[in-house]
Short mmCIF file of C-alpha atoms in Angstrom, two decimals:
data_model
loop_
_atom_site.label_atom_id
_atom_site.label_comp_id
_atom_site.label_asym_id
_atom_site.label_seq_id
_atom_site.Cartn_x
_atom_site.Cartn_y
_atom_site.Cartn_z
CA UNK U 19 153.19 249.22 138.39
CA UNK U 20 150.72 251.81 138.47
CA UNK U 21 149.19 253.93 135.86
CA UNK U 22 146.34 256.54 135.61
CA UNK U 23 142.97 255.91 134.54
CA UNK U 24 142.70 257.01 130.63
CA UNK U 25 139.89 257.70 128.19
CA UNK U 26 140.31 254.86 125.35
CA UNK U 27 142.79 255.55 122.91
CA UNK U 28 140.56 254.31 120.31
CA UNK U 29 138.67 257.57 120.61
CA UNK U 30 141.52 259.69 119.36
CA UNK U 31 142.24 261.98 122.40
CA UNK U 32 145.62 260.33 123.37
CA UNK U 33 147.13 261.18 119.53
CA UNK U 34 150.40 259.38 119.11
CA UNK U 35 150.59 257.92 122.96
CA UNK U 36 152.64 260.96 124.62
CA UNK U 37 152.04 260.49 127.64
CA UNK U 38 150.61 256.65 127.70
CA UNK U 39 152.88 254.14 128.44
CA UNK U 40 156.13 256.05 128.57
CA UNK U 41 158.92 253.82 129.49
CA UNK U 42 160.47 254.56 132.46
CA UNK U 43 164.37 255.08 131.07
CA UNK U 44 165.87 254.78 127.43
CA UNK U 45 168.51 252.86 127.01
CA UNK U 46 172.43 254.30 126.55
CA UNK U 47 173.02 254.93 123.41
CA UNK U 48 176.94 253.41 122.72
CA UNK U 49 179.24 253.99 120.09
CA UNK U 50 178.62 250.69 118.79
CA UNK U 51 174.73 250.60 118.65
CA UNK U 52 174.94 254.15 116.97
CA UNK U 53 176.86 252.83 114.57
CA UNK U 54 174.11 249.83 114.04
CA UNK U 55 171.32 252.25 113.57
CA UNK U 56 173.45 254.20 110.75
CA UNK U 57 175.30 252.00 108.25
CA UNK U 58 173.44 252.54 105.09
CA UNK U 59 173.93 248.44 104.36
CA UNK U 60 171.66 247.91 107.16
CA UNK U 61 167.94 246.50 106.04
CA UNK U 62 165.85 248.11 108.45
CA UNK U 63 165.77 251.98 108.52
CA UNK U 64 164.18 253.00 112.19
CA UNK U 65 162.67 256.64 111.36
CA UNK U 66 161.60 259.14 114.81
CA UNK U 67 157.80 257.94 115.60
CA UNK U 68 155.60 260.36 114.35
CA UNK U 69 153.62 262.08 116.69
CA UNK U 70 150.03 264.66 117.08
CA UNK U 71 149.92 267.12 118.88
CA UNK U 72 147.60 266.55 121.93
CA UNK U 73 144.23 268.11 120.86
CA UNK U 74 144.71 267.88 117.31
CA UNK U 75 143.01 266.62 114.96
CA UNK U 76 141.90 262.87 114.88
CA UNK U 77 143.42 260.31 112.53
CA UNK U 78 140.51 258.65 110.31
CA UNK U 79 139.63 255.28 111.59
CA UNK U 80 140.80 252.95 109.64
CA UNK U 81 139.19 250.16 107.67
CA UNK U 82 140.37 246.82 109.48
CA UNK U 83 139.44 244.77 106.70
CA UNK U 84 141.88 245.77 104.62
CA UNK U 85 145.04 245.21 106.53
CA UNK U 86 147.24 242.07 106.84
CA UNK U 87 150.22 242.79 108.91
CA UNK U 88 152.49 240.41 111.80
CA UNK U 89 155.30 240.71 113.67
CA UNK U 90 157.16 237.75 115.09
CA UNK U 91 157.35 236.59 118.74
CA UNK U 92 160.55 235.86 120.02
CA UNK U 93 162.03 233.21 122.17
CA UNK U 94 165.00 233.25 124.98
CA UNK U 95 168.42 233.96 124.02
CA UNK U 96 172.09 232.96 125.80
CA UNK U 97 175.07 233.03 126.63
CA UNK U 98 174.06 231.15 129.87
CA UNK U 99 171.86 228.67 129.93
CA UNK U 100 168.29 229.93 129.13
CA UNK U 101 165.61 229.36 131.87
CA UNK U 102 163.06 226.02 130.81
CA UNK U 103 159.89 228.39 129.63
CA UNK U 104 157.08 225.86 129.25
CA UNK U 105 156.05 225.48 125.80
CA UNK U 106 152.56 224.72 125.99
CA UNK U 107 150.38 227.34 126.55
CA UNK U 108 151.15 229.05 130.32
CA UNK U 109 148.54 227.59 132.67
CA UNK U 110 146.48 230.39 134.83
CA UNK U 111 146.12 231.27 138.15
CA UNK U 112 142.93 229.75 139.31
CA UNK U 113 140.11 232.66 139.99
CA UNK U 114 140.67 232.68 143.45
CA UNK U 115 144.62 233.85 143.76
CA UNK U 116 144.15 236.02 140.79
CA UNK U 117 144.43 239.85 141.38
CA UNK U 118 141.76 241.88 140.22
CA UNK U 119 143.80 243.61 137.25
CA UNK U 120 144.24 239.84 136.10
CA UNK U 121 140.47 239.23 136.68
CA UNK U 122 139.57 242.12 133.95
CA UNK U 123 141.90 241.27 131.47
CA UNK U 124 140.68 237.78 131.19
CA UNK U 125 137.52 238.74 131.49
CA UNK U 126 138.29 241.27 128.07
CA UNK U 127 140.34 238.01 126.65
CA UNK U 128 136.93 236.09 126.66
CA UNK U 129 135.11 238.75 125.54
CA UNK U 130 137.32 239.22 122.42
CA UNK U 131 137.84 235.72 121.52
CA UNK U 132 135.31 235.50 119.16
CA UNK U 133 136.34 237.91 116.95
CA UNK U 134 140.14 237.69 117.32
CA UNK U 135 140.76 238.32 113.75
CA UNK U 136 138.64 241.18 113.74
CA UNK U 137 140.99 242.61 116.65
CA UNK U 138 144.27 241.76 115.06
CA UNK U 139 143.30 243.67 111.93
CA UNK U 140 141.97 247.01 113.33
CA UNK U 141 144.94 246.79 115.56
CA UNK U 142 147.28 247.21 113.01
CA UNK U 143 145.29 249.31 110.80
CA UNK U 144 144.87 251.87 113.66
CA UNK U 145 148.91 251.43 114.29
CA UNK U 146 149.77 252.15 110.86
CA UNK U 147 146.81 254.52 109.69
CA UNK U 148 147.94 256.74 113.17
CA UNK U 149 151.75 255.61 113.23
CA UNK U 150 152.88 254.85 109.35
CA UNK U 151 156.73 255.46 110.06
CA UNK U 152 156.04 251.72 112.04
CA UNK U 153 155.56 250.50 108.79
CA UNK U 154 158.96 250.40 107.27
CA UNK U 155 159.81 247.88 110.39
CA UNK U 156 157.17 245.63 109.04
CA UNK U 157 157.91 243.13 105.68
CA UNK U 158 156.27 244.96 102.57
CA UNK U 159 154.06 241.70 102.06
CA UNK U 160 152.69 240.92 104.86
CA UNK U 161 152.03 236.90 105.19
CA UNK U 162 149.71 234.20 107.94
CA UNK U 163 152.17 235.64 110.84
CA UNK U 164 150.54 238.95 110.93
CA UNK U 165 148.71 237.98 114.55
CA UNK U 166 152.49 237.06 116.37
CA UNK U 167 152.91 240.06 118.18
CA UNK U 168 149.47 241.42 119.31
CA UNK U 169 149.03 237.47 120.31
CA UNK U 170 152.34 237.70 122.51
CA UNK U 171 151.15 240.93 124.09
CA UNK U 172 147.88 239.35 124.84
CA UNK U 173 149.65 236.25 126.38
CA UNK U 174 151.62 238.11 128.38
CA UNK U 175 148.72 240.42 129.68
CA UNK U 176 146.93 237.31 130.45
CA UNK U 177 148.98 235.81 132.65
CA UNK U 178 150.18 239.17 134.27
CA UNK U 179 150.32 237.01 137.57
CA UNK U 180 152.61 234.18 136.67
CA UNK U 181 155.71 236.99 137.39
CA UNK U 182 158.94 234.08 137.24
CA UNK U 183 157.64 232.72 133.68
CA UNK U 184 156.09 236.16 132.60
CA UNK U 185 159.45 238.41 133.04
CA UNK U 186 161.47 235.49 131.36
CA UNK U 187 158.77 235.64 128.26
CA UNK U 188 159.22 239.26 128.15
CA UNK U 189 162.36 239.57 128.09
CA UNK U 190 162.89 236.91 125.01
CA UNK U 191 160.38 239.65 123.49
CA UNK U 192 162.45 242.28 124.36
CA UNK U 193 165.79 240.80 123.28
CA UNK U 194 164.96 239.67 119.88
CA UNK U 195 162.62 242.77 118.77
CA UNK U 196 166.05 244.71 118.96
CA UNK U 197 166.17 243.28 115.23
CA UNK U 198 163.07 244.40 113.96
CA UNK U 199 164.85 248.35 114.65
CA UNK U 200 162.10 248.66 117.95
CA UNK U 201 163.43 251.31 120.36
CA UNK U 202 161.64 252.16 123.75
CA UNK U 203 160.15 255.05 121.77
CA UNK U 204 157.71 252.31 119.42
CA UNK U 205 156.10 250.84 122.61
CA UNK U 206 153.53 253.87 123.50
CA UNK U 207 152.52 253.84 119.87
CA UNK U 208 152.07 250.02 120.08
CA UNK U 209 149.82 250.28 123.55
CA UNK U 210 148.18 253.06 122.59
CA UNK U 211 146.34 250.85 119.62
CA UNK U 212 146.06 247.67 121.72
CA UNK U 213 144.00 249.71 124.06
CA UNK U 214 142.00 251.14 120.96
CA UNK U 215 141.26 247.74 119.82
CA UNK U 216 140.71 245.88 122.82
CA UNK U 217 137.88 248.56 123.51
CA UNK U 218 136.41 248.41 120.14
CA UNK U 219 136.09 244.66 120.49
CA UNK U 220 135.34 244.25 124.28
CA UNK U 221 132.94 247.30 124.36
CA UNK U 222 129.80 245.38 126.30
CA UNK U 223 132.14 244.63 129.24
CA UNK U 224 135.03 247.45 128.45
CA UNK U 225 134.55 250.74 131.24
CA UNK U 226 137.22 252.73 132.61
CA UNK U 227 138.49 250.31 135.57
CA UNK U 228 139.26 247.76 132.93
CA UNK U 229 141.16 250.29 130.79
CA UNK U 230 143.08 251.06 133.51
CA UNK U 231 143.87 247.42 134.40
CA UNK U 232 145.01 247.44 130.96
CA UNK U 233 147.13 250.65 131.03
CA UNK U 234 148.73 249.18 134.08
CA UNK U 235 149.49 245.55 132.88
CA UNK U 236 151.27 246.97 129.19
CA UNK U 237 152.74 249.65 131.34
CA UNK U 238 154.81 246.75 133.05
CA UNK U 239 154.95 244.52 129.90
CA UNK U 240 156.49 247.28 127.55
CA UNK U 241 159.19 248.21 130.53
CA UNK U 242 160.47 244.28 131.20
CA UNK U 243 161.03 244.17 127.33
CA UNK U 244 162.61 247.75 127.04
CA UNK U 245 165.31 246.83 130.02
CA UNK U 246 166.42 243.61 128.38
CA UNK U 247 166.54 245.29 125.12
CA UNK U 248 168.83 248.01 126.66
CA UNK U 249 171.19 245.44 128.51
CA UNK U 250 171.42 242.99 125.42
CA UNK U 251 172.38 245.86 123.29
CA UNK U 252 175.33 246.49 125.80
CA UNK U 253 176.79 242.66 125.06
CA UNK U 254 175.20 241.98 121.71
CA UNK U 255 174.46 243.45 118.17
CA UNK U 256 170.75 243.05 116.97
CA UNK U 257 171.60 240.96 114.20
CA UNK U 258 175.01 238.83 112.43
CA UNK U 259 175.92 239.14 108.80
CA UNK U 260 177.18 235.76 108.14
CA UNK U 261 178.15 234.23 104.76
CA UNK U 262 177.08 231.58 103.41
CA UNK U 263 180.58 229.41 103.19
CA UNK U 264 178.95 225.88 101.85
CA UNK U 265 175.74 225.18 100.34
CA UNK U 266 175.01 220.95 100.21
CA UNK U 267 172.19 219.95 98.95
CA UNK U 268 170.73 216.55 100.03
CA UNK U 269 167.55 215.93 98.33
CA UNK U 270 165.69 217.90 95.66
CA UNK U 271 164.27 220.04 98.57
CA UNK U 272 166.46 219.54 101.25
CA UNK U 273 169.86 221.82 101.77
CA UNK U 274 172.53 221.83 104.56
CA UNK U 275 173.55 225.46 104.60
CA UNK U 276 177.05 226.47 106.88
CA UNK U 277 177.47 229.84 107.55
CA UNK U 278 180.15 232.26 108.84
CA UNK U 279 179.04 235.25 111.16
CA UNK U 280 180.79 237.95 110.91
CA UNK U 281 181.79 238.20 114.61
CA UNK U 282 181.29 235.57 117.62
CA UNK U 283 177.83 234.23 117.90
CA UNK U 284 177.45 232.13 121.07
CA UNK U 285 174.71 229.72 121.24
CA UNK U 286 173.96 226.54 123.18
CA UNK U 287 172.91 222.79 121.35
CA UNK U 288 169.52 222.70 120.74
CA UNK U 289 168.80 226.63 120.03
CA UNK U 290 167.64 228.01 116.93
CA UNK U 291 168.60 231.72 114.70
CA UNK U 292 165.43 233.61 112.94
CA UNK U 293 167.15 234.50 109.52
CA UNK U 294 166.37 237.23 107.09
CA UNK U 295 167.30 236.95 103.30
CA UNK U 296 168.71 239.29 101.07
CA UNK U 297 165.50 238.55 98.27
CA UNK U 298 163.18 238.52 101.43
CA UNK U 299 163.94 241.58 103.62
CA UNK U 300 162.50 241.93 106.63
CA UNK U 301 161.12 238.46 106.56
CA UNK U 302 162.44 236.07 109.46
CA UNK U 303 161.92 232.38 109.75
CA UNK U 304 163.54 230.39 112.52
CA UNK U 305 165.92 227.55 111.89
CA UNK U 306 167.73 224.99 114.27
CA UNK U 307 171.34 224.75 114.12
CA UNK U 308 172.42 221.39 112.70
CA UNK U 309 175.78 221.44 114.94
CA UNK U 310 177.27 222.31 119.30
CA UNK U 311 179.35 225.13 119.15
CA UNK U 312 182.27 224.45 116.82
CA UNK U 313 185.67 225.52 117.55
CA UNK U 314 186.02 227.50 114.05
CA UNK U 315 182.78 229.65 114.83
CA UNK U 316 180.63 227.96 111.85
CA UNK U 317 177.49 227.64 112.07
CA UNK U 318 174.85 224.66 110.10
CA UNK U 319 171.18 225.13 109.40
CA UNK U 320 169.12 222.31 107.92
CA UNK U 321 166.48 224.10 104.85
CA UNK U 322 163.70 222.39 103.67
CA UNK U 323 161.94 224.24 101.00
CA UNK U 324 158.22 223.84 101.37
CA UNK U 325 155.54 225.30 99.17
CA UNK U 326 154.96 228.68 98.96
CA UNK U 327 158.13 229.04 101.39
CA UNK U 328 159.44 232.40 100.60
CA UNK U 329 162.29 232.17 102.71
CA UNK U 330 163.25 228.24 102.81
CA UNK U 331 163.22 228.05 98.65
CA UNK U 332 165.62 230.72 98.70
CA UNK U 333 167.70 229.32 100.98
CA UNK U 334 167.80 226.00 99.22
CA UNK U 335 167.26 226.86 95.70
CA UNK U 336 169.06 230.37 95.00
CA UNK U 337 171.35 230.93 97.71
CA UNK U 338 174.94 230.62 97.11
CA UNK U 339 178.59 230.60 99.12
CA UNK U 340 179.50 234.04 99.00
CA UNK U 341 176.02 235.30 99.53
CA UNK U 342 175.59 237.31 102.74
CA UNK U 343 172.40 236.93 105.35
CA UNK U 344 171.44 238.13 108.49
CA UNK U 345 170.84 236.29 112.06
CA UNK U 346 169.33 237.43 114.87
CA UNK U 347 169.96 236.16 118.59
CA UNK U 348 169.60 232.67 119.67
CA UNK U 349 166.37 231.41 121.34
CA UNK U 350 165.25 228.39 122.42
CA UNK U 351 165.18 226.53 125.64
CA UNK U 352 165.51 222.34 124.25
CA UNK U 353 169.04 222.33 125.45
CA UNK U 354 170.20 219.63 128.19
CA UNK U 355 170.28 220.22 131.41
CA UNK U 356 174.32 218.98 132.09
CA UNK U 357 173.53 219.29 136.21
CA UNK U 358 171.50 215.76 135.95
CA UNK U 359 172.33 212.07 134.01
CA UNK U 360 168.81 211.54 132.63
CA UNK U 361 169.11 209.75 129.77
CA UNK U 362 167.80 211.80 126.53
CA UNK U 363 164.53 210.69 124.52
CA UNK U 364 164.49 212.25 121.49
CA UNK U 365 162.37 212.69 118.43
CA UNK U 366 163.03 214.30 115.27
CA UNK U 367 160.88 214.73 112.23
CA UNK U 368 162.11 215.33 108.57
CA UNK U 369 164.49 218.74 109.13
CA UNK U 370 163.84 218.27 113.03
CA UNK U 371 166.74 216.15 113.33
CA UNK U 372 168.80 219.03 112.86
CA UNK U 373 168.74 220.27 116.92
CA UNK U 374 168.43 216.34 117.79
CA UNK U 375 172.19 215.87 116.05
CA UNK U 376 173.40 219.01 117.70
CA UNK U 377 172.26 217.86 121.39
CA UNK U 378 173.78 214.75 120.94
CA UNK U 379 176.99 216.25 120.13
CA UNK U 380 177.00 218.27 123.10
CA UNK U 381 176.75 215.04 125.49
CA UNK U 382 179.61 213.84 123.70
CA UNK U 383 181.75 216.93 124.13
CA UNK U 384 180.81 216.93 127.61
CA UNK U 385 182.14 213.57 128.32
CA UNK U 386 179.26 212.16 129.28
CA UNK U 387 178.05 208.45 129.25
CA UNK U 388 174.34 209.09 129.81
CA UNK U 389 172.09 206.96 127.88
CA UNK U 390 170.67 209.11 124.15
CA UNK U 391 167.61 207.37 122.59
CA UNK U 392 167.04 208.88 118.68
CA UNK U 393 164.02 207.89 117.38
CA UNK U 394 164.56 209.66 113.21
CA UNK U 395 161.05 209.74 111.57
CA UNK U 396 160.42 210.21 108.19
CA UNK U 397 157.94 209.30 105.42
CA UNK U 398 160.46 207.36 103.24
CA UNK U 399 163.80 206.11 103.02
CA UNK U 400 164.45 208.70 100.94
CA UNK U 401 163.47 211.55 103.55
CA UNK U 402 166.14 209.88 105.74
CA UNK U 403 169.00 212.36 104.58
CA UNK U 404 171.10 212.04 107.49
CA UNK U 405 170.80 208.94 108.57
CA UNK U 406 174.58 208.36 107.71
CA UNK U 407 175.43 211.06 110.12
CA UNK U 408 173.30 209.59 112.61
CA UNK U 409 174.48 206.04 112.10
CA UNK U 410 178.45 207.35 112.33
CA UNK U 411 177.42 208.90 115.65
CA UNK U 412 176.00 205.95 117.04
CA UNK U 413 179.08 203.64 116.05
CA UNK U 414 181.86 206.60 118.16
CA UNK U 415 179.07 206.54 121.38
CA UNK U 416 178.16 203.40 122.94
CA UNK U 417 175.86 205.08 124.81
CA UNK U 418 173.75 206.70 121.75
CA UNK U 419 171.11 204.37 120.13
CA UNK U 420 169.54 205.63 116.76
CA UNK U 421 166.37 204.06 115.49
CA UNK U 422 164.48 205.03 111.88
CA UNK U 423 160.83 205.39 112.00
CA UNK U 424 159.27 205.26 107.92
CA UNK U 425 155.78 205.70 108.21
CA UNK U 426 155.56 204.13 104.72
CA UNK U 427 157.12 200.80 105.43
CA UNK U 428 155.55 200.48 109.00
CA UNK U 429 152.36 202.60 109.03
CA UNK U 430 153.85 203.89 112.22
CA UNK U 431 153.39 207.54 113.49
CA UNK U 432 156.91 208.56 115.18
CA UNK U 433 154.76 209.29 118.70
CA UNK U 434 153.92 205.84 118.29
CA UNK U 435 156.74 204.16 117.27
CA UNK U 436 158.05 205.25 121.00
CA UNK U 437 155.39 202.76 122.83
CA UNK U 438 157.31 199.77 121.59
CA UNK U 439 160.63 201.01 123.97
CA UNK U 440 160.94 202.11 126.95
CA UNK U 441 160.25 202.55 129.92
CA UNK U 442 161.37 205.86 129.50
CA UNK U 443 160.57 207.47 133.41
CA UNK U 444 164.14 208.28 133.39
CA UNK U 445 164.44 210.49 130.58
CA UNK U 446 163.78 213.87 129.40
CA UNK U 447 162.16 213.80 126.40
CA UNK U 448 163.63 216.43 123.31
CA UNK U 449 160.71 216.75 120.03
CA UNK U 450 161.75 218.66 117.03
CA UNK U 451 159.50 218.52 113.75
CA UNK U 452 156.49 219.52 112.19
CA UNK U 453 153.88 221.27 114.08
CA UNK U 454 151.96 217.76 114.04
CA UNK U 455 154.46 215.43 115.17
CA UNK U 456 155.37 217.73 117.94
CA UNK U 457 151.98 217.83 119.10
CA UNK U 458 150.97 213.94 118.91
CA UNK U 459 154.32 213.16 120.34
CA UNK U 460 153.73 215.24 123.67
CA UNK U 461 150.45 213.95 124.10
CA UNK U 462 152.31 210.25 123.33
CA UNK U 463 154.70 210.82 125.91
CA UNK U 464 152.32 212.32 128.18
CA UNK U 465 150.26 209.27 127.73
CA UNK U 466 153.29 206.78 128.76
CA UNK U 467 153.95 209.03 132.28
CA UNK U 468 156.52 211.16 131.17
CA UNK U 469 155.98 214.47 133.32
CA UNK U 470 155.33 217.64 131.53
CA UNK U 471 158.21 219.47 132.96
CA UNK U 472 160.63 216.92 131.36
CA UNK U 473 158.98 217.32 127.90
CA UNK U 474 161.12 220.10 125.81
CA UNK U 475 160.35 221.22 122.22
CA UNK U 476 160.09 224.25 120.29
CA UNK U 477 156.92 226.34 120.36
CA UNK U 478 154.28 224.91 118.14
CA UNK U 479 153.04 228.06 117.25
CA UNK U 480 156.41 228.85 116.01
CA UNK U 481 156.97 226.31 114.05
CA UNK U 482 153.77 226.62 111.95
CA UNK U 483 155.58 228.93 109.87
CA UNK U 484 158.83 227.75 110.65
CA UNK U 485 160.75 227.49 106.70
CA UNK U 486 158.68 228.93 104.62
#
């Protein structure tokens, strides 16, 4: 998609972006999404993006050090059966199939590297210094996740050429930023101060042809995510109200927390639901559902409160039945792939064996005798909280086998633990956990043979911040 060549917005001539990056076509507005925007109960409050006047006066730069502001990346979302986006880290083109727009905007990703904090922070000081009605979609205290969504635009940039994984990628983006309030009217705003701080930061290798590689690549970015915003808002809301129906706690920091949404909310085993808090708004952390589909529309989320946690020691120290929270779509891609009979590895961590229980319940509902290896980690016996849930699975399923990993009784790492089995070429391998475990175990099962292609798990970089 091409664009013209533009002087760099971070000199002040293109004012609020009119002009820059303007998507292609708005959405339809329906009855039902007006109604969304308006209802006074609703968190977010979407004001018109304010706008200069071309040849007006410039905004003051602002002082990057003293911002601290994020916006979460988003994953896929159903009904159907979401396409396997690698989780790792998308591998590039080599140098010699890349195009040349691909070519500079690597070339400006190097460049910047060094000083990626510094280019987060004037990025969203110069969005909110030039742009403050953004603000209000933002949480008032801004926390480690400030970095999520200039990161995903510069991941998507980056690999401009990968097209099948990119447009899939985008469109997650697209989809679940319909919660946040975003409308296709945010995104000129947005690229207009990614330019400004790309060229700030990349200004020894930054001339017009790569501002124009830049203009192009957003240019295409913003418009994949605006069309799957506008035909998700045609089948979906941007966000559930559910209630909180039963609140069980299992440890002294553990709670199993079933909710009921306040319409149908399809999902597949193995997804997860960012939620927002009434004490927290604005504030989304992802959680796994505990359960498949169940026939009475409830949904389960395993909470583990961890320090500093905002959101998880609300959830599993002040939340209550009768109190009323928000989801947004489903996302995730660690669901099983019911065309094949590979046998299931899988390895859950602590609160990770939340999506592990709920993929193993799917196998069973699709009558299927393929073989389901569970290998439950935890630290102690006591971490073990649903073992017994586990252990009653095992005993109705021939076919499941469910083995408890204590790192204090064995001086075993989970990863580890799975060298004793096997072999395992015939599986697809399922990791849900901690950030660490995830990471050891894919390099464990990498090690062993296991292919990456057959290796699913949430995003790591997710799941840094995942509960708190």
């Amino acid at each position: 998609m091409d664009a013209p060549t533009t002087r760099s917005a971070d000199s002040g001539t293109s004012g609020g972006g009119g002009g820059w990056f303007a998507p292609r076509n708005q959405p339809a507005t329906t009855p039902d999404s007006e109604q969304e925007t308006t209802e006074a109960n609703r968190p977010t409050d979407t004001r018109p993006l304010d706008r200069t006047t071309a040849g007006g006066p410039t905004p003051p730069e602002p002082d990057a050090s003293q911002t601290d502001e994020r916006a979460p990346v988003q994953r896929p979302s159903p009904p159907q059966p979401p396409p396997h986006v690698p989780d790792e880290p998308l591998t590039a083109d080599p140098p010699a199939s890349a195009s040349p727009d691909a070519v500079l905007i690597r070339g400006t990703m190097a460049e910047v590297a060094p000083v990626a904090d510094k280019v987060t922070s004037y990025f969203y000081a110069l969005l909110f210094v030039r742009h403050p009605s953004l603000r209000s979609l933002f949480p008032a205290a801004m926390d480690t996740q400030r970095d999520r969504l200039l990161k995903a635009l510069l991941t998507a940039a980056e690999h401009i050429d990968n097209t099948e994984v990119l447009v899939a990628y985008l469109q997650n983006l697209g989809r679940g930023h319909r919660k946040y309030g975003t409308r296709p009217e945010h995104y000129p705003a947005v690229g207009e101060c990614l330019i400004g701080a790309l060229s700030r930061y990349a200004g020894g290798i930054w001339n017009a042809e790569t501002e124009a590689a830049w203009v192009r690549a957003y240019t295409t970015i913003s418009q994949v995510m605006i069309d799957a915003a506008a035909a998700d808002e045609l089948r979906a809301p941007a966000w559930w109200h559910a209630e909180i129906v039963a609140h069980d706690i299992r440890t002294r920091d553990v709670a199993v927390v079933t909710v009921r949404p306040d319409q149908p909310y399809p999902f597949l085993a193995g997804q997860y639901a960012s939620v927002e808090t009434p004490w927290w708004p604005r504030i989304w952390r992802h959680y796994s559902f505990a359960s498949a589909p169940r026939s009475d529309g409830l949904l389960s989320f395993h909470v583990k409160a961890v320090p500093a946690g905002w959101v998880s020691n609300a959830l599993v120290h002040r939340a209550r039945p009768g109190d009323i929270i928000r989801l947004g779509p489903p996302a995730g891609s660690m669901t099983v792939d019911h065309t094949t009979d590979s046998g299931l590895l899988c390895l859950g961590g602590g609160t990770g064996i939340a999506p592990i229980k709920a993929l193993v319940e799917d196998v069973a509902e699709h009558g299927e005798r393929r073989p389901v290896e569970v290998f439950y980690g935890a630290r102690t016996d006591h971490d073990l909280y649903d073992m017994d849930t586990m252990l009653r699975l095992q005993q109705s399923h021939p076919w499941l086998s469910v083995r408890a990993v204590i790192d204090q009784q064995a001086r075993l790492q989970l990863p580890d633990a799975i060298r004793a089995y096997g072999p395992w070429n015939e599986y697809d391998a399922y990791l849900s956990g901690p950030p660490g475990m995830i990471r050891s175990g894919v390099d464990a099962l990498r090690d062993i043979g296991i292919p990456t292609e057959r290796i699913r798990h949430d995003s790591v970089e997710e799941l840094v911040t995942v509960g708190h």
